Coordinates of C-alpha atoms in Angstrom, one line a residue:
X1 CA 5.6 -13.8 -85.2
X2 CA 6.0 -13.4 -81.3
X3 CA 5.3 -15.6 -78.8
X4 CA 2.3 -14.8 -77.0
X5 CA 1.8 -15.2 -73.2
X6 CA -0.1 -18.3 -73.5
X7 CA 2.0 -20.0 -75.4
X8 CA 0.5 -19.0 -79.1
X9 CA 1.7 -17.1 -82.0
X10 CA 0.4 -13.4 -82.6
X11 CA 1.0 -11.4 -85.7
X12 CA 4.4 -10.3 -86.9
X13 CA 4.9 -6.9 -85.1
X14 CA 1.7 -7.3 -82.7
X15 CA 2.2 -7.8 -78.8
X16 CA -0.7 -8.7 -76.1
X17 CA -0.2 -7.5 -72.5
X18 CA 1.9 -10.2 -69.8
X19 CA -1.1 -11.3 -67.6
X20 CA 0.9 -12.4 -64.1
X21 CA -1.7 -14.6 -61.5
X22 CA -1.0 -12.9 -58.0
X23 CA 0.2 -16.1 -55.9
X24 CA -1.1 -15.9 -52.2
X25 CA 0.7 -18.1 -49.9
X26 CA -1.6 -18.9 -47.0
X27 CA 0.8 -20.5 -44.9
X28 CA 3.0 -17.3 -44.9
X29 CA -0.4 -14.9 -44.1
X30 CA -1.3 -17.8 -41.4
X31 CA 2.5 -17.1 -39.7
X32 CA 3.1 -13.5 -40.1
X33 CA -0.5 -11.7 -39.4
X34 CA 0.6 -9.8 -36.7
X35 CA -2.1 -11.7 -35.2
X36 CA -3.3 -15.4 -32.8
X37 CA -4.6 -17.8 -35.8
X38 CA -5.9 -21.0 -34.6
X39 CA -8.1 -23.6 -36.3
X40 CA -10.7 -24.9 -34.5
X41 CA -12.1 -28.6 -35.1
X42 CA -16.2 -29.5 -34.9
X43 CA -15.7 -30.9 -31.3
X44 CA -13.2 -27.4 -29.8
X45 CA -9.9 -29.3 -30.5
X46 CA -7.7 -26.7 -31.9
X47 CA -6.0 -28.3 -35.1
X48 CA -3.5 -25.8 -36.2
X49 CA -2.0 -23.1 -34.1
X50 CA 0.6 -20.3 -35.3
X51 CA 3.2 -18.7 -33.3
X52 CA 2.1 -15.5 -32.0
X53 CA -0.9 -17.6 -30.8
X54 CA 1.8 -19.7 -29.0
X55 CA 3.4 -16.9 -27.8
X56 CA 0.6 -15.6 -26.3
X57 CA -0.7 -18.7 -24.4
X58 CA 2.5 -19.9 -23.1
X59 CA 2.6 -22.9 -25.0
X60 CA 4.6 -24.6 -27.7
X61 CA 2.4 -25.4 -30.8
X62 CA 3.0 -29.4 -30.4
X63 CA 1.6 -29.1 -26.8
X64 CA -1.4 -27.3 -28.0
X65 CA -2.3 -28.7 -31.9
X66 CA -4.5 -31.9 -31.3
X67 CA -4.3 -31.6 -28.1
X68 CA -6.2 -28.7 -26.1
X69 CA -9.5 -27.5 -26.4
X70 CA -10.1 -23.9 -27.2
X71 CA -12.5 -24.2 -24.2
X72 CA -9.6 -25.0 -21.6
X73 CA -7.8 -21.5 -22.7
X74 CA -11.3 -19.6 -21.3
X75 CA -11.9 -18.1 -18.4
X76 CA -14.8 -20.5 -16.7
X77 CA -17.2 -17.6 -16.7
X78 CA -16.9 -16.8 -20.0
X79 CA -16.5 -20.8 -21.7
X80 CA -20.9 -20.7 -21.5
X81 CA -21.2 -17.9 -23.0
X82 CA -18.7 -18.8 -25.7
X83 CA -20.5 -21.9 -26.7
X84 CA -23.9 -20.5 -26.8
X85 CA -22.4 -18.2 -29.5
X86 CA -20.8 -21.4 -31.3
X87 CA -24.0 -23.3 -31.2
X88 CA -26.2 -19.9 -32.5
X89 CA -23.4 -19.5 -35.1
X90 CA -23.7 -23.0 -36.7
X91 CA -27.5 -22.6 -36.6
X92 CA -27.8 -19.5 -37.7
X93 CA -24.8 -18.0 -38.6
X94 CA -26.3 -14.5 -40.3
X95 CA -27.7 -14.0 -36.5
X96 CA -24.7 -13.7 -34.4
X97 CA -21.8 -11.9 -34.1
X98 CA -18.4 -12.5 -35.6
X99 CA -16.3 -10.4 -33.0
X100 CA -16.6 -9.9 -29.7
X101 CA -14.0 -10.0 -26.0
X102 CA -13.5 -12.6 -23.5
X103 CA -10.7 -13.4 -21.1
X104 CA -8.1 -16.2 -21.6
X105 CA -5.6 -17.8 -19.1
X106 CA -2.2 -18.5 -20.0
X107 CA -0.1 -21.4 -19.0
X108 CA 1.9 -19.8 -16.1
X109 CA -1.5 -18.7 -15.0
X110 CA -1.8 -15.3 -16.1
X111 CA -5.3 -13.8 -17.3
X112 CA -5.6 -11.5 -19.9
X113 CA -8.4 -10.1 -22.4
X114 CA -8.6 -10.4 -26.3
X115 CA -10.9 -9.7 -29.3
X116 CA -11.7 -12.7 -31.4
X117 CA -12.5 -13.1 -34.7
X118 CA -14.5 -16.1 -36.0
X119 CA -15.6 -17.4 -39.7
X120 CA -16.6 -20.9 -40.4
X121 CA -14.5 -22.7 -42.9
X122 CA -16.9 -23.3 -46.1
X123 CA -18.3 -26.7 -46.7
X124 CA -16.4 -28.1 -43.3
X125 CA -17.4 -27.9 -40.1
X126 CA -14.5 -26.1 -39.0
X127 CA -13.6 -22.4 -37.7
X128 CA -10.8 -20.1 -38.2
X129 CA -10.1 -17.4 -35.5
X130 CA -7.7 -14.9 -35.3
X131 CA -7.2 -13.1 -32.3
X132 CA -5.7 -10.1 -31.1
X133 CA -4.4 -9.5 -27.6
X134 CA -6.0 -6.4 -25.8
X135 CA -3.9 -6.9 -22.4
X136 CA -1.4 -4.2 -22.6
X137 CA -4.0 -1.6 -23.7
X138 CA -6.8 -2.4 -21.2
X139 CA -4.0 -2.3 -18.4
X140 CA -2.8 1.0 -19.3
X141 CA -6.4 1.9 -19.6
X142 CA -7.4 0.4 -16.1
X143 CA -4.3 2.4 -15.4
X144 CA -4.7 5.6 -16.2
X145 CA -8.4 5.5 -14.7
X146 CA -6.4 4.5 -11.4
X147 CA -3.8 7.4 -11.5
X148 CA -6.5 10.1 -11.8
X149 CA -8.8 8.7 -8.7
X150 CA -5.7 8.5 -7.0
X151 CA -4.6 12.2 -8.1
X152 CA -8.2 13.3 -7.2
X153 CA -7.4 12.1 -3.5
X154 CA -4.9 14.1 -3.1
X155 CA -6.1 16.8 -4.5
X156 CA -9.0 16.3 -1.7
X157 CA -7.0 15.8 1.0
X158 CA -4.7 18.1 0.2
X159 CA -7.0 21.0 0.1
X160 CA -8.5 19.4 3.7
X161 CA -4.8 21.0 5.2
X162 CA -5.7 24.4 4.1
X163 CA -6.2 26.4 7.1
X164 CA -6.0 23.4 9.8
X165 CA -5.5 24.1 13.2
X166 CA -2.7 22.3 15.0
X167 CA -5.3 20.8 17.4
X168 CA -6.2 19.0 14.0
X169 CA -3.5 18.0 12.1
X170 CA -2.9 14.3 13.5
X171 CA -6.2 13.7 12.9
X172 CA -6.5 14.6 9.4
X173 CA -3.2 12.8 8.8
X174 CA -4.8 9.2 9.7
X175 CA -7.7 10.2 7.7
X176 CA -5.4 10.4 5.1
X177 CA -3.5 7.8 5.6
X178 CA -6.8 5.4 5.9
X179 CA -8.0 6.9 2.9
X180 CA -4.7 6.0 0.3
X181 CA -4.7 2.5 2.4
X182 CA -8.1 2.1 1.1
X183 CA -8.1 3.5 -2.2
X184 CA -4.6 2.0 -3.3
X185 CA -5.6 -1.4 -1.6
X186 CA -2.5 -1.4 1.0
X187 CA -2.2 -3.5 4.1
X188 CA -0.8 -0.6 6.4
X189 CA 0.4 3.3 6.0
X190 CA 2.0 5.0 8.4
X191 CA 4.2 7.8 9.8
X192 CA 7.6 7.8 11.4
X193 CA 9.6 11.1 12.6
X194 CA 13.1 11.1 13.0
X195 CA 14.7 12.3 16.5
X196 CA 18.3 13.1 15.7
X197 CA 19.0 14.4 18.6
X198 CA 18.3 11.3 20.3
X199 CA 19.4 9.5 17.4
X200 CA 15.8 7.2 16.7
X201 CA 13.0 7.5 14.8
X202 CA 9.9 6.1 16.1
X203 CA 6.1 5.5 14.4
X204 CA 3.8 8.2 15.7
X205 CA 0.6 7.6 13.1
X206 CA -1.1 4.1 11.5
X207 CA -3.9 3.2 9.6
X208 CA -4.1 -0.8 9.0
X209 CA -6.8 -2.5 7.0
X210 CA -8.9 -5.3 8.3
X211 CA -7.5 -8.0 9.8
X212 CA -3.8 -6.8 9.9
X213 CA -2.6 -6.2 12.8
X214 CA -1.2 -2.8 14.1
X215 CA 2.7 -2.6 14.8
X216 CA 2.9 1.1 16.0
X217 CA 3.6 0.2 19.8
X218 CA 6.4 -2.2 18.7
X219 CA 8.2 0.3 16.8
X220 CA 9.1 3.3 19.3
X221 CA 12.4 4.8 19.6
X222 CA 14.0 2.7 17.3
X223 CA 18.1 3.8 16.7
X224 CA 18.2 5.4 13.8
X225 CA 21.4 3.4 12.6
X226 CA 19.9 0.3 12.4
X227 CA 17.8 1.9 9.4
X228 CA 20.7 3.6 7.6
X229 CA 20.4 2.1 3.9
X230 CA 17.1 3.7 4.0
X231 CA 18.0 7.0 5.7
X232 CA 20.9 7.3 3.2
X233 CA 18.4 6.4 0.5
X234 CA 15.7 9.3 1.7
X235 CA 18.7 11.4 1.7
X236 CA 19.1 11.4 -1.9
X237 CA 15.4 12.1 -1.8
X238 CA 14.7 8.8 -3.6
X239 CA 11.9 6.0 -2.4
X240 CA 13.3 2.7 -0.9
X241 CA 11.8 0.0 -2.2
X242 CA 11.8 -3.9 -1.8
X243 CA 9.1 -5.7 -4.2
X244 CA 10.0 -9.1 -2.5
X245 CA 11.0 -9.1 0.7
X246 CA 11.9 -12.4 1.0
X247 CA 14.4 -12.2 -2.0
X248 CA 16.3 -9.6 0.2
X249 CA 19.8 -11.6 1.7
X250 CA 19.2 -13.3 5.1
X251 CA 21.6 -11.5 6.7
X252 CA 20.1 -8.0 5.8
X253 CA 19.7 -5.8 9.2
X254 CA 16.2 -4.5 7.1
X255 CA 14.8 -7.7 6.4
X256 CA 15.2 -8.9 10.0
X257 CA 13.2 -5.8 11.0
X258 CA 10.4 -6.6 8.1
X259 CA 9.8 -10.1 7.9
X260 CA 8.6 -10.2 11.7
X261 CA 5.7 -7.8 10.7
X262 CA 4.8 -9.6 8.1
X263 CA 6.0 -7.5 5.1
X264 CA 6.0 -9.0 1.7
X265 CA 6.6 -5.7 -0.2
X266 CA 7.5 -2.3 0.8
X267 CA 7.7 1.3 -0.2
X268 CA 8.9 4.3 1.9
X269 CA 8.7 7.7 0.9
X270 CA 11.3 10.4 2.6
X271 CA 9.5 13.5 4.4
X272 CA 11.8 16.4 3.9
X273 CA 12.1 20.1 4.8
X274 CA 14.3 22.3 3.6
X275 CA 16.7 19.2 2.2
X276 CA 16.2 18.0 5.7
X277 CA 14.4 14.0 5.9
X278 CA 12.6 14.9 9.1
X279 CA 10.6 11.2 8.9
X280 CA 9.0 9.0 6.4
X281 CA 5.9 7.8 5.6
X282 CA 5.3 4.1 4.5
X283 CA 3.3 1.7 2.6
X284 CA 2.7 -2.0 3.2
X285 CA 2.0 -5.0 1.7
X286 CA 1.3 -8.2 4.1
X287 CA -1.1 -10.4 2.0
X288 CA 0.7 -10.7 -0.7
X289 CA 3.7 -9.7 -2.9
X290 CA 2.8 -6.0 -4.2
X291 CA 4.0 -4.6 -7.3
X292 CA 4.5 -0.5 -7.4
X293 CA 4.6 0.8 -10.4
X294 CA 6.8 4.1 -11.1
X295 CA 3.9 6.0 -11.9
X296 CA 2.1 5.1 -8.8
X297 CA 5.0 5.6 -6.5
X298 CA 5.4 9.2 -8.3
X299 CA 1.9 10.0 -7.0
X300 CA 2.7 8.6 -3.5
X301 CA 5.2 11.2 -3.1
X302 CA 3.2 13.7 -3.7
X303 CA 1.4 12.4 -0.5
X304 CA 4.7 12.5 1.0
X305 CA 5.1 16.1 0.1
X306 CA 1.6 17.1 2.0
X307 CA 2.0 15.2 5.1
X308 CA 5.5 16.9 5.3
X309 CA 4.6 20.1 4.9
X310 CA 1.4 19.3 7.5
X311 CA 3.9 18.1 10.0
X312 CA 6.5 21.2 9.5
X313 CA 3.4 23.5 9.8
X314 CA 1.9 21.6 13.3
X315 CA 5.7 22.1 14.8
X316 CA 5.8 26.0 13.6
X317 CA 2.0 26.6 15.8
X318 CA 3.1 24.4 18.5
X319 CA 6.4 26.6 18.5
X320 CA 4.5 30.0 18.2
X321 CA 1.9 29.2 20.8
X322 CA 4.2 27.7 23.0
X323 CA 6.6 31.2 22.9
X324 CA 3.5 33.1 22.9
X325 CA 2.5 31.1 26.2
X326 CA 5.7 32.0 27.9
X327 CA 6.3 35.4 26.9
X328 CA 2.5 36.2 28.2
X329 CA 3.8 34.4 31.7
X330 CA 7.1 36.6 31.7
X331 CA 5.1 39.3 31.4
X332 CA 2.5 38.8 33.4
X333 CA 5.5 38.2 36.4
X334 CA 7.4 41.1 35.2
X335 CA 6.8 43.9 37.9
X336 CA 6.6 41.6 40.4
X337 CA 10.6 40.2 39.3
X338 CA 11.5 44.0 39.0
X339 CA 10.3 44.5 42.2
X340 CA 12.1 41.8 43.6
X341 CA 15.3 42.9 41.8
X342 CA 14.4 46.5 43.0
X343 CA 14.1 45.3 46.5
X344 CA 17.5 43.1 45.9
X345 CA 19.4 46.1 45.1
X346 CA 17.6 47.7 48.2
X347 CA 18.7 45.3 50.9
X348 CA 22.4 45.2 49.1
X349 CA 22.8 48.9 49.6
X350 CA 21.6 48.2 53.0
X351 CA 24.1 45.9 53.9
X352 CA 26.9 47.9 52.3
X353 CA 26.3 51.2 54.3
X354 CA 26.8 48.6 57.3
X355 CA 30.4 48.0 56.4
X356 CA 31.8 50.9 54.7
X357 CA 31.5 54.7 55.9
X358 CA 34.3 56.7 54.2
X359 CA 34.0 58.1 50.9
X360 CA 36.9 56.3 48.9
X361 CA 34.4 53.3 50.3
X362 CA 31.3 54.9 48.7
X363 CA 32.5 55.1 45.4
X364 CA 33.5 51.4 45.5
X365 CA 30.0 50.0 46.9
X366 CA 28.4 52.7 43.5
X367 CA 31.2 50.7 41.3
X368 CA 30.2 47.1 42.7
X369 CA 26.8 47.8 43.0
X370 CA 26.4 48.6 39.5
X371 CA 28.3 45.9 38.5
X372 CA 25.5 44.0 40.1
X373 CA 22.9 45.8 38.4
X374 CA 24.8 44.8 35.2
X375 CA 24.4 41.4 35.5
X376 CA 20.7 41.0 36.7
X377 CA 20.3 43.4 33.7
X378 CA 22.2 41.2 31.2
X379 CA 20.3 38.0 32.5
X380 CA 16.5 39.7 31.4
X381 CA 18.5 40.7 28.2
X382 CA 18.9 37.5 27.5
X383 CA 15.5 36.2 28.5
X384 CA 13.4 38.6 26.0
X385 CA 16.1 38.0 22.9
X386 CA 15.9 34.4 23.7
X387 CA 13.4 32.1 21.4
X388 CA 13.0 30.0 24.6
X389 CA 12.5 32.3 27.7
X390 CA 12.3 29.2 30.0
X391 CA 15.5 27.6 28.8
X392 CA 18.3 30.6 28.9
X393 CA 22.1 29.5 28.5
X394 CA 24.2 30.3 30.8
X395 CA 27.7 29.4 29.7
X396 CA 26.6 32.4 27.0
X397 CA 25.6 34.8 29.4
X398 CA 28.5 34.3 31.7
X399 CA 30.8 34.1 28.7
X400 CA 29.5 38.0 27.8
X401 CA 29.6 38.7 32.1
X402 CA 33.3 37.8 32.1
X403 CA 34.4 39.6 29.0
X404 CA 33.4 42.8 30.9
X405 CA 36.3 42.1 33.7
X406 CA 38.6 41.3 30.5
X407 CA 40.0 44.9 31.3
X408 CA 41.7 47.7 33.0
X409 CA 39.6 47.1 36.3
X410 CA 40.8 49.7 39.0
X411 CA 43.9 50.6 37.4
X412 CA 44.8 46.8 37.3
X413 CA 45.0 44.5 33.9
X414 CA 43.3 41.6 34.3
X415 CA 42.9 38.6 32.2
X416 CA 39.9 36.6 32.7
X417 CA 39.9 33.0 30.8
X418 CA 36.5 30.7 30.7
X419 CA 35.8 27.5 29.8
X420 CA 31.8 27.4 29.6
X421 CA 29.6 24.7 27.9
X422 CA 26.1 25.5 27.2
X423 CA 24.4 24.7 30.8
X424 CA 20.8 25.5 30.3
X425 CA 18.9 26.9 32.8
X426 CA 15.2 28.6 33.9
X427 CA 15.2 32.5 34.8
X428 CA 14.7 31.5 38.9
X429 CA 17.8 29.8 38.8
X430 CA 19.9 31.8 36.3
X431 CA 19.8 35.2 38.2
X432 CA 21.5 33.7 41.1
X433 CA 23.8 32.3 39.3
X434 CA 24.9 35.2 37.6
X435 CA 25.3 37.4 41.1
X436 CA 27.0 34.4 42.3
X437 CA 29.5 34.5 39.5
X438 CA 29.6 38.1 39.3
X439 CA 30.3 38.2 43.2
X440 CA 33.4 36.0 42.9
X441 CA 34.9 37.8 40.0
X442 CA 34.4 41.5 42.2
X443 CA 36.5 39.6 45.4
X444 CA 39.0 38.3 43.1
X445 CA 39.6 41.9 40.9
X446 CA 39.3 43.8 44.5
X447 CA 41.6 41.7 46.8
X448 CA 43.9 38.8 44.9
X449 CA 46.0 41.3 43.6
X450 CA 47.0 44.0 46.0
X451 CA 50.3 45.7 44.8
X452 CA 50.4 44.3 41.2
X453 CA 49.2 45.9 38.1
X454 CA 48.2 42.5 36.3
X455 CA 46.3 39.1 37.2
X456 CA 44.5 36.3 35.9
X457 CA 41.6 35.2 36.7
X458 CA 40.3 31.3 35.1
X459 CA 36.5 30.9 35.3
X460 CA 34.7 27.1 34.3
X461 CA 31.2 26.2 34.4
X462 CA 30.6 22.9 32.5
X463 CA 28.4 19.9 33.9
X464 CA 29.8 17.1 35.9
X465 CA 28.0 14.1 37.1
X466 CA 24.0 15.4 37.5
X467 CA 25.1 18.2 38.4
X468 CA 26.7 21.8 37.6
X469 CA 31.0 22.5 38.6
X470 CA 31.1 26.4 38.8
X471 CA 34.7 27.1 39.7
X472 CA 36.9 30.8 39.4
X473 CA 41.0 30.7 39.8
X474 CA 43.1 33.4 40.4
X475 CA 46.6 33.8 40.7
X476 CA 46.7 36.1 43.0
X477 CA 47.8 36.4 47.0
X478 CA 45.7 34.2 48.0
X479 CA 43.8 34.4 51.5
X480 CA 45.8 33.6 54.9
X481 CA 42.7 31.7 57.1
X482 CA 40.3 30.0 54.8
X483 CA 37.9 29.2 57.7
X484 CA 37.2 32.7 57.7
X485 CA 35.0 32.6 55.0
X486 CA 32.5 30.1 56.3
X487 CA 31.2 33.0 58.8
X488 CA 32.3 36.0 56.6
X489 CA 32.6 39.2 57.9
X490 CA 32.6 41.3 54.7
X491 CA 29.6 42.0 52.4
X492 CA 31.2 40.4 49.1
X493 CA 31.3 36.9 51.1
X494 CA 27.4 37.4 53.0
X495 CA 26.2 37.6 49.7
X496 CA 28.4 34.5 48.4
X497 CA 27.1 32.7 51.0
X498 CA 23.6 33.3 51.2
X499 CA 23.0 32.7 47.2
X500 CA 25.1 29.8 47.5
X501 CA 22.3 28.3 50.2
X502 CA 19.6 29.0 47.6
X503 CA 21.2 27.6 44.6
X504 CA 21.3 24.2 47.1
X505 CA 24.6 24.0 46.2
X506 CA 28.5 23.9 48.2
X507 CA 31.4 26.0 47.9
X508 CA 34.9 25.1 48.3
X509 CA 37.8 27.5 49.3
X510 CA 41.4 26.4 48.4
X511 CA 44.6 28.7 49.0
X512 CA 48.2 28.2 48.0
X513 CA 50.8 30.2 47.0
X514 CA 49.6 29.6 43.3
X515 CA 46.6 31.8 44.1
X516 CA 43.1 31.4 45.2
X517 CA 40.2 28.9 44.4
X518 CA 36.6 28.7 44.7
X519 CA 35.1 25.6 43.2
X520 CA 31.5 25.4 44.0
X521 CA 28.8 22.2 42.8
X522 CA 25.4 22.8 42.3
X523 CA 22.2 20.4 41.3
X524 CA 20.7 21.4 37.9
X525 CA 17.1 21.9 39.4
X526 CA 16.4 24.0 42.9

């Protein structure tokens, strides 16, 4: 005989089938659901609470078991709705709906959004209700929906560049800027455009929502050093970004700047060319502490990106038109400054025939007088290969006119040294100054070095003061009377004099045994 599961005796040899009674244990389903459990009592106290439900509300289960009602954990606009559904479902529970949303608030304050599950406890007037959070998914839901609106802007605005006229650009940048304000619920966007050649960076567009007020005026020419963490940061083409403003240290140069605007939260986005931050463009939070979220600031960029390439494109017309503008001007004067030169040259050859009459002579006034052609020559050169006809340099064209006397010059070597800085000048002034320089080199090759076979000659043209030193050395004979050369006799020195007058500048004449010196000072407008 065997022993059979109950407890009785089978025949010899003859075996029933173990039955096994599966235990539940509802205090270890109530725990580890995966979901909020709560019992609810007849008048809303919640009785029993597990601990995901605690988790989720903030509170410790002896704070909320006997103690809160299931009504103070709901939204106020969603507690009458709530209790109609109770009342229905205790008088007529086949009627209404077991599941359905609402909002809850946690302890710290926090509001959130769950589905909830409810079945009355038979013969008690109690309800069980489990409830699953739906936060997290609704928020990546809400957004999701917020990232593609936002995309779709940009995508709009962005194809509102195509095509755009300069004339336009600054216009269709603070629709822009008004138009992410809006959308992304900022208290102020804006522009700023770095200067490093003056070394600021000042705020040159602004969109502000209503009731905040505008900051562009105060924030002009601001010195660029006084914003380095966050040049350094755009420099590494990364966002700077404070979420809390007032969390920054006390002492920090950038909070001293924010806080007096207002500015709770921050994010600014580098504007680059070519690995070049040429500005930024900014976002603004005043009314409150603002988070950013990655994702958000990654489509901000991309807003970034346009306005940059907006701006590069604006300067790129501006540059064209403007070099269109002046080259149409150059030509448009062109005969008449060839005439003038033509007429130049004229009255030059002129006023040589006066002075010389053999034919040794001739040959020198053809050598001199070409040199002079030479130079006005070099000078429109200059102007037409230049990007900036109004603006020509002048250390670099006298740096090429000297190199020409860097030679065998009438059987004499001479060595012609210049120091030159680059002195810019317009085309009315840089002609004269060239047969001015060019004048002073020919009376220093033709008469500091009779008998020799080599000299030097030191040129320098660098600013001093407000004004231009233009100064050539030699180490030559030197010249016995230097009063002389205030009522010249000789060509070389008439022509010295008279550009001299229309430069509104001085000359100088020094002469030792060293050599001979003409310093000259000039103002850098006629």
């Amino acid at each position: 005989m065997a022993l059979s599961p109950e407890g009785g005796l089978c025949p010899e040899g003859e075996m029933r089938p173990e039955i096994f009674e599966p235990v539940v244990d509802g205090r270890d389903f109530f725990e580890n659901s995966g979901t909020g459990i709560i019992i609810i009592e007849e008048d809303g106290v919640i009785s029993l609470a597990n601990e995901e439900f605690a988790q989720k509300t903030g509170y410790s289960r002896q704070e909320i078991e006997g103690k809160i009602r299931w009504m103070d954990l709901v939204l106020e606009e969603d507690v009458n709705r709530m209790l109609l559904l109770q009342r229905l479902r205790r008088e007529k529970p086949e009627d209404v709906r077991t599941s359905y949303n609402f909002r809850f608030r946690t302890k710290d304050g926090q509001t959130g959004e769950a589905l909830l599950t409810i079945t009355m406890i038979p013969g008690a007037r109690k309800s069980i209700v489990s409830i699953v959070d739906l936060t997290g998914r609704r928020k990546a839901q809400k957004a999701l929906r917020y990232q593609r609106a936002l995309q779709q802007i940009l995508v709009d605005l962005a194809t509102g560049f195509i095509n755009i006229i300069p004339e336009e650009v600054d216009s269709q940048l603070q629709e822009m800027l008004g138009s992410i304000g809006t959308f992304t619920k900022m208290d102020r966007t804006y522009i700023f455009k770095h200067d490093y050649e003056k070394q600021t960076t000042s705020n040159t567009h602004e969109w502000c929502a209503a009731g905040v007020s505008p900051e562009i005026d105060n924030l002009q020419n601001i010195p660029i050093r006084l914003l380095q963490s966050i040049i350094d940061t755009h420099q590494t083409g990364k966002a700077f970004h404070i979420p809390d403003v007032s969390a920054m240290p006390g002492n920090d140069t950038i909070r001293r700047i924010l806080e007096p605007q207002g500015i709770k939260s921050i994010v600014l986005l580098p504007l680059q060319h070519e690995d070049i931050t040429i500005g930024f463009v900014g976002f603004d939070a005043v009314t409150r502490i603002r988070h950013f979220a990655d994702g958000e600031i990654d489509l901000l960029k991309v807003a970034a990106e346009i306005i940059s390439n907006a701006l590069i494109r604006q300067q790129k017309a501006r540059i064209i038109h403007s070099s269109l503008y002046e080259k149409n001007v150059l030509l448009a004067e062109i005969h008449h400054r060839v005439k003038n030169n033509l007429a130049i040259i004229s009255s030059l050859l002129t006023l040589q025939s006066d002075f010389y009459d053999s034919e040794k002579e001739t040959r020198i006034i053809l050598q001199e007088m070409q040199r002079r052609i030479q130079s006005m020559a070099l000078v429109h050169e200059m102007v037409y290969e230049h990007e900036n006809p109004s603006q020509i340099n002048f250390g670099g064209l006298l740096t090429q006119l000297v190199s020409d006397y860097s030679k065998v010059y009438n059987d004499k070597v001479i060595d012609v040294s210049i120091q030159a800085e680059d002195i810019m000048l317009d085309l009315n002034r840089t002609i004269p100054f060239s047969l001015l320089a060019n004048e002073l080199l020919l009376n220093a090759c033709n008469h500091a070095f009779p008998g020799r076979k080599h000299g030097k000659i030191d040129v320098i043209c660098k600013y001093e003061g407000d004004g231009i030193r233009f100064a050539v050395h030699d180490d030559g004979v030197g010249v016995p009377d230097t009063e002389v050369l205030n009522d010249p006799k000789t060509l070389g020195y008439t022509i010295i004099q008279t550009l001299v007058r229309q430069l509104g500048g001085t000359l100088d004449f020094r002469s030792t045994r060293k050599g001979f010196s003409v310093e000259g000072r000039f103002p850098l407008q006629g």
